[in-house]
mmCIF file of C-alpha atoms in Angstrom:
data_model
loop_
_atom_site.group_PDB
_atom_site.id
_atom_site.type_symbol
_atom_site.label_atom_id
_atom_site.label_comp_id
_atom_site.label_asym_id
_atom_site.label_seq_id
_atom_site.Cartn_x
_atom_site.Cartn_y
_atom_site.Cartn_z
ATOM 1 C CA UNK A 13 -18.280 6.881 31.225
ATOM 2 C CA UNK A 14 -15.596 7.899 33.701
ATOM 3 C CA UNK A 15 -13.573 4.845 32.499
ATOM 4 C CA UNK A 16 -11.620 6.646 29.799
ATOM 5 C CA UNK A 17 -8.033 5.880 31.070
ATOM 6 C CA UNK A 18 -9.100 2.111 31.507
ATOM 7 C CA UNK A 19 -10.417 1.936 28.086
ATOM 8 C CA UNK A 20 -7.412 3.588 26.427
ATOM 9 C CA UNK A 21 -5.152 1.091 28.217
ATOM 10 C CA UNK A 22 -7.119 -1.888 26.959
ATOM 11 C CA UNK A 23 -7.373 -0.131 23.580
ATOM 12 C CA UNK A 24 -3.576 -0.034 23.375
ATOM 13 C CA UNK A 25 -3.297 -3.798 24.546
ATOM 14 C CA UNK A 26 -5.511 -4.768 21.859
ATOM 15 C CA UNK A 27 -3.645 -2.995 19.236
ATOM 16 C CA UNK A 28 -0.308 -4.369 20.549
ATOM 17 C CA UNK A 29 -1.989 -7.844 20.285
ATOM 18 C CA UNK A 30 -2.446 -7.549 16.491
ATOM 19 C CA UNK A 31 0.895 -5.685 16.011
ATOM 20 C CA UNK A 32 -0.650 -2.518 14.865
ATOM 21 C CA UNK A 33 1.766 0.129 13.681
ATOM 22 C CA UNK A 34 -0.505 2.618 15.459
ATOM 23 C CA UNK A 35 1.156 1.549 18.772
ATOM 24 C CA UNK A 36 4.797 0.859 17.114
ATOM 25 C CA UNK A 37 6.060 4.575 17.897
ATOM 26 C CA UNK A 38 4.954 6.963 20.548
ATOM 27 C CA UNK A 39 4.017 9.640 17.888
ATOM 28 C CA UNK A 40 1.527 7.382 16.253
ATOM 29 C CA UNK A 41 0.024 6.177 19.459
ATOM 30 C CA UNK A 42 -0.287 9.800 20.794
ATOM 31 C CA UNK A 43 -2.375 10.809 17.855
ATOM 32 C CA UNK A 44 -4.349 7.567 17.962
ATOM 33 C CA UNK A 45 -5.127 8.079 21.822
ATOM 34 C CA UNK A 46 -5.969 11.616 21.184
ATOM 35 C CA UNK A 47 -8.756 10.616 18.728
ATOM 36 C CA UNK A 48 -9.812 7.894 21.062
ATOM 37 C CA UNK A 49 -10.301 10.228 23.837
ATOM 38 C CA UNK A 50 -12.174 12.767 21.934
ATOM 39 C CA UNK A 51 -14.622 10.045 20.761
ATOM 40 C CA UNK A 52 -15.057 8.761 24.216
ATOM 41 C CA UNK A 53 -15.786 12.282 25.479
ATOM 42 C CA UNK A 54 -18.362 12.818 22.841
ATOM 43 C CA UNK A 55 -20.006 9.550 23.602
ATOM 44 C CA UNK A 56 -20.155 10.466 27.423
ATOM 45 C CA UNK A 57 -21.630 13.892 26.441
ATOM 46 C CA UNK A 58 -24.166 12.250 24.252
ATOM 47 C CA UNK A 59 -25.015 9.783 26.979
ATOM 48 C CA UNK A 60 -25.668 12.513 29.575
ATOM 49 C CA UNK A 61 -27.507 14.960 27.355
ATOM 50 C CA UNK A 62 -29.671 12.321 25.564
ATOM 51 C CA UNK A 63 -28.797 13.725 22.199
ATOM 52 C CA UNK A 64 -25.707 13.064 19.849
ATOM 53 C CA UNK A 65 -22.790 15.365 20.482
ATOM 54 C CA UNK A 66 -19.999 15.148 18.019
ATOM 55 C CA UNK A 67 -17.379 17.951 17.564
ATOM 56 C CA UNK A 68 -17.161 18.264 13.809
ATOM 57 C CA UNK A 69 -14.463 20.875 13.778
ATOM 58 C CA UNK A 70 -12.155 18.397 15.489
ATOM 59 C CA UNK A 71 -12.977 15.635 13.007
ATOM 60 C CA UNK A 72 -11.850 18.024 10.104
ATOM 61 C CA UNK A 73 -8.397 17.973 11.516
ATOM 62 C CA UNK A 74 -8.050 14.119 10.936
ATOM 63 C CA UNK A 75 -7.645 14.737 7.282
ATOM 64 C CA UNK A 76 -4.051 15.906 7.728
ATOM 65 C CA UNK A 77 -3.547 13.053 10.119
ATOM 66 C CA UNK A 78 -4.492 10.712 7.395
ATOM 67 C CA UNK A 79 -1.765 12.297 5.224
ATOM 68 C CA UNK A 80 0.659 12.100 8.179
ATOM 69 C CA UNK A 81 -0.038 8.329 8.597
ATOM 70 C CA UNK A 82 0.439 7.792 4.871
ATOM 71 C CA UNK A 83 3.969 9.258 4.994
ATOM 72 C CA UNK A 84 4.717 7.017 7.924
ATOM 73 C CA UNK A 85 3.741 4.003 5.747
ATOM 74 C CA UNK A 86 0.562 3.328 7.951
ATOM 75 C CA UNK A 87 -2.147 1.905 5.602
ATOM 76 C CA UNK A 88 -5.822 2.837 6.160
ATOM 77 C CA UNK A 89 -6.831 -0.794 7.075
ATOM 78 C CA UNK A 90 -4.930 -0.270 10.315
ATOM 79 C CA UNK A 91 -7.120 2.814 11.164
ATOM 80 C CA UNK A 92 -10.256 0.600 10.259
ATOM 81 C CA UNK A 93 -8.990 -2.188 12.536
ATOM 82 C CA UNK A 94 -8.477 0.345 15.308
ATOM 83 C CA UNK A 95 -11.885 1.808 14.824
ATOM 84 C CA UNK A 96 -13.585 -1.536 15.106
ATOM 85 C CA UNK A 97 -11.610 -2.356 18.286
ATOM 86 C CA UNK A 98 -12.586 1.002 19.829
ATOM 87 C CA UNK A 99 -16.127 0.667 18.802
ATOM 88 C CA UNK A 100 -16.253 -2.715 20.525
ATOM 89 C CA UNK A 101 -14.772 -1.361 23.841
ATOM 90 C CA UNK A 102 -16.799 1.773 24.084
ATOM 91 C CA UNK A 103 -20.045 -0.038 23.061
ATOM 92 C CA UNK A 104 -19.521 -2.317 25.908
ATOM 93 C CA UNK A 105 -18.953 0.523 28.292
ATOM 94 C CA UNK A 106 -21.963 2.534 27.084
ATOM 95 C CA UNK A 107 -24.128 -0.723 27.759
ATOM 96 C CA UNK A 108 -22.789 -1.087 31.096
ATOM 97 C CA UNK A 109 -23.405 2.384 32.147
ATOM 98 C CA UNK A 110 -27.154 2.004 31.178
ATOM 99 C CA UNK A 111 -27.754 -1.607 31.917
ATOM 100 C CA UNK A 112 -29.118 -0.911 35.348
ATOM 101 C CA UNK A 113 -31.669 1.394 34.160
ATOM 102 C CA UNK A 114 -33.578 -0.054 31.180
ATOM 103 C CA UNK A 115 -35.618 3.178 30.704
ATOM 104 C CA UNK A 116 -32.311 4.897 29.787
ATOM 105 C CA UNK A 117 -32.508 3.279 26.273
ATOM 106 C CA UNK A 118 -32.723 6.701 24.604
ATOM 107 C CA UNK A 119 -29.537 7.762 26.280
ATOM 108 C CA UNK A 120 -27.807 4.642 25.171
ATOM 109 C CA UNK A 121 -28.910 5.157 21.611
ATOM 110 C CA UNK A 122 -27.644 8.722 21.682
ATOM 111 C CA UNK A 123 -24.198 7.353 22.858
ATOM 112 C CA UNK A 124 -24.060 4.583 20.261
ATOM 113 C CA UNK A 125 -24.802 7.030 17.556
ATOM 114 C CA UNK A 126 -22.177 9.446 18.702
ATOM 115 C CA UNK A 127 -19.640 6.530 18.748
ATOM 116 C CA UNK A 128 -20.685 5.437 15.206
ATOM 117 C CA UNK A 129 -20.518 8.981 13.858
ATOM 118 C CA UNK A 130 -17.261 9.804 15.756
ATOM 119 C CA UNK A 131 -15.449 6.765 14.298
ATOM 120 C CA UNK A 132 -17.067 6.773 10.961
ATOM 121 C CA UNK A 133 -16.332 10.554 10.266
ATOM 122 C CA UNK A 134 -12.821 10.123 11.414
ATOM 123 C CA UNK A 135 -12.310 7.254 8.976
ATOM 124 C CA UNK A 136 -13.729 9.056 6.165
ATOM 125 C CA UNK A 137 -11.616 12.128 6.834
ATOM 126 C CA UNK A 138 -8.451 10.044 7.282
ATOM 127 C CA UNK A 139 -9.284 8.247 4.036
ATOM 128 C CA UNK A 140 -9.469 11.629 2.122
ATOM 129 C CA UNK A 141 -6.128 12.648 3.539
ATOM 130 C CA UNK A 142 -4.643 9.251 2.544
ATOM 131 C CA UNK A 143 -5.881 9.577 -0.878
ATOM 132 C CA UNK A 144 -4.690 13.064 -1.237
ATOM 133 C CA UNK A 145 -1.177 12.012 -0.098
ATOM 134 C CA UNK A 146 -1.344 9.064 -2.685
ATOM 135 C CA UNK A 147 -2.520 11.286 -5.570
ATOM 136 C CA UNK A 148 0.194 13.939 -4.824
ATOM 137 C CA UNK A 149 2.747 11.172 -4.554
ATOM 138 C CA UNK A 150 1.772 9.641 -7.899
ATOM 139 C CA UNK A 151 1.689 13.133 -9.603
ATOM 140 C CA UNK A 152 5.377 13.731 -8.211
ATOM 141 C CA UNK A 153 6.541 10.257 -9.549
ATOM 142 C CA UNK A 154 4.949 10.973 -12.875
ATOM 143 C CA UNK A 155 6.587 14.297 -12.976
ATOM 144 C CA UNK A 156 9.961 12.835 -12.064
ATOM 145 C CA UNK A 157 9.550 10.203 -14.913
ATOM 146 C CA UNK A 158 8.894 13.016 -17.384
ATOM 147 C CA UNK A 159 11.816 14.997 -16.304
ATOM 148 C CA UNK A 160 13.977 11.947 -16.755
ATOM 149 C CA UNK A 161 12.648 11.320 -20.228
ATOM 150 C CA UNK A 162 13.245 14.875 -21.076
ATOM 151 C CA UNK A 163 16.811 14.583 -19.858
ATOM 152 C CA UNK A 164 17.315 11.410 -21.990
ATOM 153 C CA UNK A 165 15.944 13.203 -25.174
ATOM 154 C CA UNK A 166 18.127 16.287 -24.592
ATOM 155 C CA UNK A 167 21.457 14.506 -23.518
ATOM 156 C CA UNK A 168 21.329 11.688 -26.071
ATOM 157 C CA UNK A 169 19.015 12.207 -28.869
ATOM 158 C CA UNK A 170 19.507 16.040 -29.104
ATOM 159 C CA UNK A 171 23.349 15.670 -29.123
ATOM 160 C CA UNK A 172 23.151 13.029 -31.928
ATOM 161 C CA UNK A 173 20.843 15.105 -34.158
ATOM 162 C CA UNK A 174 22.821 18.134 -33.478
ATOM 163 C CA UNK A 175 25.967 16.407 -34.633
ATOM 164 C CA UNK A 176 24.172 14.932 -37.641
ATOM 165 C CA UNK A 177 23.105 18.600 -38.642
ATOM 166 C CA UNK A 178 26.768 19.891 -38.053
ATOM 167 C CA UNK A 179 28.153 17.057 -40.299
ATOM 168 C CA UNK A 180 25.555 17.981 -43.154
ATOM 169 C CA UNK A 181 26.836 21.687 -42.825
ATOM 170 C CA UNK A 182 30.410 20.542 -43.147
ATOM 171 C CA UNK A 183 29.441 18.453 -46.141
ATOM 172 C CA UNK A 184 27.742 21.110 -48.069
ATOM 173 C CA UNK A 185 30.959 23.435 -47.439
ATOM 174 C CA UNK A 186 33.369 20.830 -48.641
ATOM 175 C CA UNK A 187 31.341 19.476 -51.488
ATOM 176 C CA UNK A 188 32.895 21.630 -54.130
ATOM 177 C CA UNK A 189 36.329 21.841 -52.392
ATOM 178 C CA UNK A 190 37.008 18.336 -51.473
ATOM 179 C CA UNK A 191 34.568 16.170 -53.316
ATOM 180 C CA UNK A 192 36.604 12.930 -52.292
ATOM 181 C CA UNK A 193 35.470 13.474 -48.762
ATOM 182 C CA UNK A 194 31.788 13.454 -49.599
ATOM 183 C CA UNK A 195 31.184 9.838 -49.152
ATOM 184 C CA UNK A 196 32.903 9.641 -45.909
ATOM 185 C CA UNK A 197 30.890 12.624 -44.434
ATOM 186 C CA UNK A 198 27.698 10.998 -45.737
ATOM 187 C CA UNK A 199 28.536 7.788 -44.015
ATOM 188 C CA UNK A 200 29.200 9.607 -40.682
ATOM 189 C CA UNK A 201 25.832 11.337 -40.907
ATOM 190 C CA UNK A 202 24.112 8.095 -41.662
ATOM 191 C CA UNK A 203 25.845 6.282 -38.612
ATOM 192 C CA UNK A 204 24.810 9.306 -36.220
ATOM 193 C CA UNK A 205 21.094 9.069 -37.352
ATOM 194 C CA UNK A 206 21.296 5.359 -37.106
ATOM 195 C CA UNK A 207 22.439 5.753 -33.455
ATOM 196 C CA UNK A 208 19.791 8.293 -32.997
ATOM 197 C CA UNK A 209 17.096 5.810 -34.224
ATOM 198 C CA UNK A 210 18.526 3.254 -31.722
ATOM 199 C CA UNK A 211 18.109 5.739 -28.814
ATOM 200 C CA UNK A 212 14.503 6.336 -29.855
ATOM 201 C CA UNK A 213 13.879 2.588 -29.984
ATOM 202 C CA UNK A 214 15.255 2.214 -26.407
ATOM 203 C CA UNK A 215 13.063 5.111 -25.113
ATOM 204 C CA UNK A 216 9.882 3.654 -26.913
ATOM 205 C CA UNK A 217 10.644 0.158 -25.613
ATOM 206 C CA UNK A 218 10.788 1.500 -21.994
ATOM 207 C CA UNK A 219 7.502 3.478 -22.447
ATOM 208 C CA UNK A 220 5.878 0.479 -24.035
ATOM 209 C CA UNK A 221 7.206 -2.067 -21.749
ATOM 210 C CA UNK A 222 4.944 -5.152 -21.712
ATOM 211 C CA UNK A 223 2.637 -4.648 -18.712
ATOM 212 C CA UNK A 224 3.147 -8.183 -17.215
ATOM 213 C CA UNK A 225 6.623 -9.056 -18.423
ATOM 214 C CA UNK A 226 8.745 -10.015 -15.449
ATOM 215 C CA UNK A 227 6.156 -8.745 -12.885
ATOM 216 C CA UNK A 228 4.515 -10.215 -9.730
ATOM 217 C CA UNK A 229 1.349 -10.874 -11.832
ATOM 218 C CA UNK A 230 3.173 -13.061 -14.236
ATOM 219 C CA UNK A 231 5.228 -14.845 -11.398
ATOM 220 C CA UNK A 232 1.922 -15.735 -9.672
ATOM 221 C CA UNK A 233 0.334 -16.659 -12.930
ATOM 222 C CA UNK A 234 3.161 -19.173 -13.445
ATOM 223 C CA UNK A 235 3.077 -20.486 -10.069
ATOM 224 C CA UNK A 236 -0.703 -21.256 -10.493
ATOM 225 C CA UNK A 237 0.014 -23.008 -13.881
ATOM 226 C CA UNK A 238 2.631 -25.031 -12.174
ATOM 227 C CA UNK A 239 0.231 -26.243 -9.509
ATOM 228 C CA UNK A 240 -2.270 -27.347 -12.389
ATOM 229 C CA UNK A 241 -5.290 -26.056 -10.201
ATOM 230 C CA UNK A 242 -8.551 -27.489 -11.426
ATOM 231 C CA UNK A 243 -11.025 -27.326 -8.577
ATOM 232 C CA UNK A 244 -10.641 -24.140 -6.535
ATOM 233 C CA UNK A 245 -11.376 -20.912 -8.196
ATOM 234 C CA UNK A 246 -8.071 -18.894 -7.394
ATOM 235 C CA UNK A 247 -7.726 -15.123 -8.375
ATOM 236 C CA UNK A 248 -4.481 -13.194 -7.690
ATOM 237 C CA UNK A 249 -4.422 -9.473 -8.421
ATOM 238 C CA UNK A 250 -1.485 -7.051 -8.250
ATOM 239 C CA UNK A 251 -2.232 -3.248 -8.269
ATOM 240 C CA UNK A 252 0.180 -0.314 -8.257
ATOM 241 C CA UNK A 253 3.476 0.237 -9.754
ATOM 242 C CA UNK A 254 6.605 -2.201 -8.933
ATOM 243 C CA UNK A 255 8.895 0.802 -9.535
ATOM 244 C CA UNK A 256 7.996 2.010 -6.053
ATOM 245 C CA UNK A 257 9.499 -1.270 -4.416
ATOM 246 C CA UNK A 258 12.974 -2.847 -4.399
ATOM 247 C CA UNK A 259 13.512 -6.123 -5.988
ATOM 248 C CA UNK A 260 14.346 -7.928 -2.710
ATOM 249 C CA UNK A 261 10.932 -6.578 -1.282
ATOM 250 C CA UNK A 262 9.075 -7.841 -4.355
ATOM 251 C CA UNK A 263 10.893 -11.277 -4.095
ATOM 252 C CA UNK A 264 9.976 -11.712 -0.395
ATOM 253 C CA UNK A 265 6.273 -10.545 -1.064
ATOM 254 C CA UNK A 266 5.997 -13.213 -3.787
ATOM 255 C CA UNK A 267 7.438 -15.850 -1.500
ATOM 256 C CA UNK A 268 5.195 -15.078 1.429
ATOM 257 C CA UNK A 269 1.911 -14.850 -0.600
ATOM 258 C CA UNK A 270 2.971 -18.039 -2.582
ATOM 259 C CA UNK A 271 3.247 -19.842 0.623
ATOM 260 C CA UNK A 272 -0.088 -18.679 1.850
ATOM 261 C CA UNK A 273 -1.611 -19.738 -1.605
ATOM 262 C CA UNK A 274 -0.019 -23.166 -1.266
ATOM 263 C CA UNK A 275 -1.566 -23.543 2.333
ATOM 264 C CA UNK A 276 -5.078 -22.498 1.115
ATOM 265 C CA UNK A 277 -4.744 -24.978 -1.772
ATOM 266 C CA UNK A 278 -2.804 -27.895 -0.123
ATOM 267 C CA UNK A 279 -4.255 -27.845 3.482
ATOM 268 C CA UNK A 280 -7.437 -25.673 3.653
ATOM 269 C CA UNK A 281 -9.298 -27.553 0.902
ATOM 270 C CA UNK A 282 -10.752 -24.273 -0.267
ATOM 271 C CA UNK A 283 -13.113 -23.704 -3.024
ATOM 272 C CA UNK A 284 -12.189 -20.097 -3.516
ATOM 273 C CA UNK A 285 -9.027 -18.318 -2.853
ATOM 274 C CA UNK A 286 -8.280 -14.475 -3.402
ATOM 275 C CA UNK A 287 -4.958 -12.736 -3.092
ATOM 276 C CA UNK A 288 -4.607 -8.931 -3.657
ATOM 277 C CA UNK A 289 -1.266 -7.276 -3.618
ATOM 278 C CA UNK A 290 -1.216 -3.412 -3.463
ATOM 279 C CA UNK A 291 1.966 -1.609 -4.135
ATOM 280 C CA UNK A 292 1.956 2.125 -3.168
ATOM 281 C CA UNK A 293 4.862 4.727 -2.832
ATOM 282 C CA UNK A 294 4.841 4.291 0.888
ATOM 283 C CA UNK A 295 4.427 0.529 1.269
ATOM 284 C CA UNK A 296 3.017 -3.036 0.063
ATOM 285 C CA UNK A 297 -0.177 -4.361 1.351
ATOM 286 C CA UNK A 298 -1.444 -7.793 0.762
ATOM 287 C CA UNK A 299 -4.570 -9.726 1.518
ATOM 288 C CA UNK A 300 -4.872 -13.384 1.012
ATOM 289 C CA UNK A 301 -8.380 -15.029 1.891
ATOM 290 C CA UNK A 302 -9.922 -18.433 1.338
ATOM 291 C CA UNK A 303 -13.121 -20.212 2.481
ATOM 292 C CA UNK A 304 -11.575 -23.589 3.223
ATOM 293 C CA UNK A 305 -10.952 -25.207 6.696
ATOM 294 C CA UNK A 306 -9.709 -22.864 9.352
ATOM 295 C CA UNK A 307 -7.140 -23.365 12.108
ATOM 296 C CA UNK A 308 -6.216 -22.146 15.435
ATOM 297 C CA UNK A 309 -3.746 -19.437 14.269
ATOM 298 C CA UNK A 310 -2.391 -18.468 17.816
ATOM 299 C CA UNK A 311 -1.646 -22.002 18.489
ATOM 300 C CA UNK A 312 0.192 -22.576 15.319
ATOM 301 C CA UNK A 313 2.088 -19.338 15.701
ATOM 302 C CA UNK A 314 3.457 -20.309 19.179
ATOM 303 C CA UNK A 315 4.044 -23.958 18.245
ATOM 304 C CA UNK A 316 7.792 -23.436 18.355
ATOM 305 C CA UNK A 317 8.489 -25.384 15.031
ATOM 306 C CA UNK A 318 9.482 -24.327 11.522
ATOM 307 C CA UNK A 319 6.165 -24.068 9.745
ATOM 308 C CA UNK A 320 4.676 -21.884 7.028
ATOM 309 C CA UNK A 321 3.251 -19.376 9.572
ATOM 310 C CA UNK A 322 6.676 -19.030 11.249
ATOM 311 C CA UNK A 323 8.320 -18.740 7.923
ATOM 312 C CA UNK A 324 6.046 -16.147 6.555
ATOM 313 C CA UNK A 325 6.094 -14.053 9.912
ATOM 314 C CA UNK A 326 9.894 -14.062 9.897
ATOM 315 C CA UNK A 327 10.265 -12.802 6.323
ATOM 316 C CA UNK A 328 7.720 -10.064 6.802
ATOM 317 C CA UNK A 329 9.199 -8.827 10.125
ATOM 318 C CA UNK A 330 12.867 -8.898 8.619
ATOM 319 C CA UNK A 331 11.399 -6.193 6.159
ATOM 320 C CA UNK A 332 9.956 -4.210 9.112
ATOM 321 C CA UNK A 333 6.399 -5.359 8.313
ATOM 322 C CA UNK A 334 3.600 -6.974 10.072
ATOM 323 C CA UNK A 335 1.576 -10.019 9.122
ATOM 324 C CA UNK A 336 -1.677 -11.047 10.794
ATOM 325 C CA UNK A 337 -3.452 -14.486 10.507
ATOM 326 C CA UNK A 338 -7.076 -14.561 11.269
ATOM 327 C CA UNK A 339 -8.874 -18.008 10.926
ATOM 328 C CA UNK A 340 -11.890 -19.911 12.522
ATOM 329 C CA UNK A 341 -11.269 -23.509 13.074
ATOM 330 C CA UNK A 342 -15.096 -23.985 13.551
ATOM 331 C CA UNK A 343 -16.786 -21.777 10.930
ATOM 332 C CA UNK A 344 -13.772 -22.046 8.552
ATOM 333 C CA UNK A 345 -12.048 -19.614 6.476
ATOM 334 C CA UNK A 346 -8.663 -17.786 6.731
ATOM 335 C CA UNK A 347 -7.461 -14.198 6.267
ATOM 336 C CA UNK A 348 -3.882 -13.031 5.961
ATOM 337 C CA UNK A 349 -3.060 -9.369 5.911
ATOM 338 C CA UNK A 350 0.428 -8.387 5.260
ATOM 339 C CA UNK A 351 1.905 -4.592 5.501
ATOM 340 C CA UNK A 352 5.483 -3.833 4.633
ATOM 341 C CA UNK A 353 6.689 -0.191 4.680
ATOM 342 C CA UNK A 354 8.803 1.134 1.955
ATOM 343 C CA UNK A 355 11.533 3.626 2.947
ATOM 344 C CA UNK A 356 12.326 5.287 -0.397
ATOM 345 C CA UNK A 357 11.331 8.920 -0.720
ATOM 346 C CA UNK A 358 8.021 9.732 -2.550
ATOM 347 C CA UNK A 359 8.748 10.783 -6.090
ATOM 348 C CA UNK A 360 12.111 8.783 -6.249
ATOM 349 C CA UNK A 361 10.962 5.121 -7.164
ATOM 350 C CA UNK A 362 13.123 2.363 -5.897
ATOM 351 C CA UNK A 363 15.350 0.526 -8.414
ATOM 352 C CA UNK A 364 13.504 -2.517 -9.659
ATOM 353 C CA UNK A 365 14.731 -5.231 -11.832
ATOM 354 C CA UNK A 366 11.430 -6.447 -12.979
#
């Protein structure tokens, strides 16, 4: 297992091949490479000592790394993909190390278990850190929304109520002295209270805004209805809050996912199609999967002509995101994963017209 530099080089090349954000910047790659080196070292120690050797104290540090990646807009799915690639590379290296000595199966087993535990524990710790960041961000967003509501109540509704009370006080003072002004003052109080009711209605309307009115979910529903789909079972699900993304980003996500759905329905002859769009404070992630006819994704991507794959790729990359097509022309089935980072600060939702 003296092949660590070689393994790391191939590891990075494979990540670059799938456009992983873990190699997009030096800082992200350095942390990724550090964890890979530690896993390889644990596997080597386990192989030589014929027992599982995994340094748990180092794994605990990964929770903060999960939070850090979340702030960088790197989804957990990218860590999982990286873990699968690393497992494949290190597993082959372990097998080659003991291949010449069949009796060393015990050492091989220890190395593989260390590999599995090292990657699995890190993914678990990273997911905890990722969830912690997300929960804290959601809490901050909710707090910001409550503060905004409090300002609206204080600045608008409070002022109108105070004005109505002041007008009533003046009415009481002038009731005997200037009775001819009583009707005008009561009319002013009525107008002020009417305006207050209008403000209350506006606030309540915002709080009770229809869940799917003008949202991605309703847009996809309308699209599917327009296609008059009868045979395939199609399911589209949108999770998260659209307030975390700008309207241009939401529009582009809709267009890209719609194009993928069209391809699945029109060309893949799929029986089942699933599209899931997750909107988080730090980014948008989408998965589109079907069980129809597959295709050679690499050949289509490099065909040099304007096609659905090229168009979707261009739209996503213009937003600073990545899109990955995985399909099997023999076994069938296609999976498209899309990741788009959101640049707005946590707790300050982007403006959205939806």
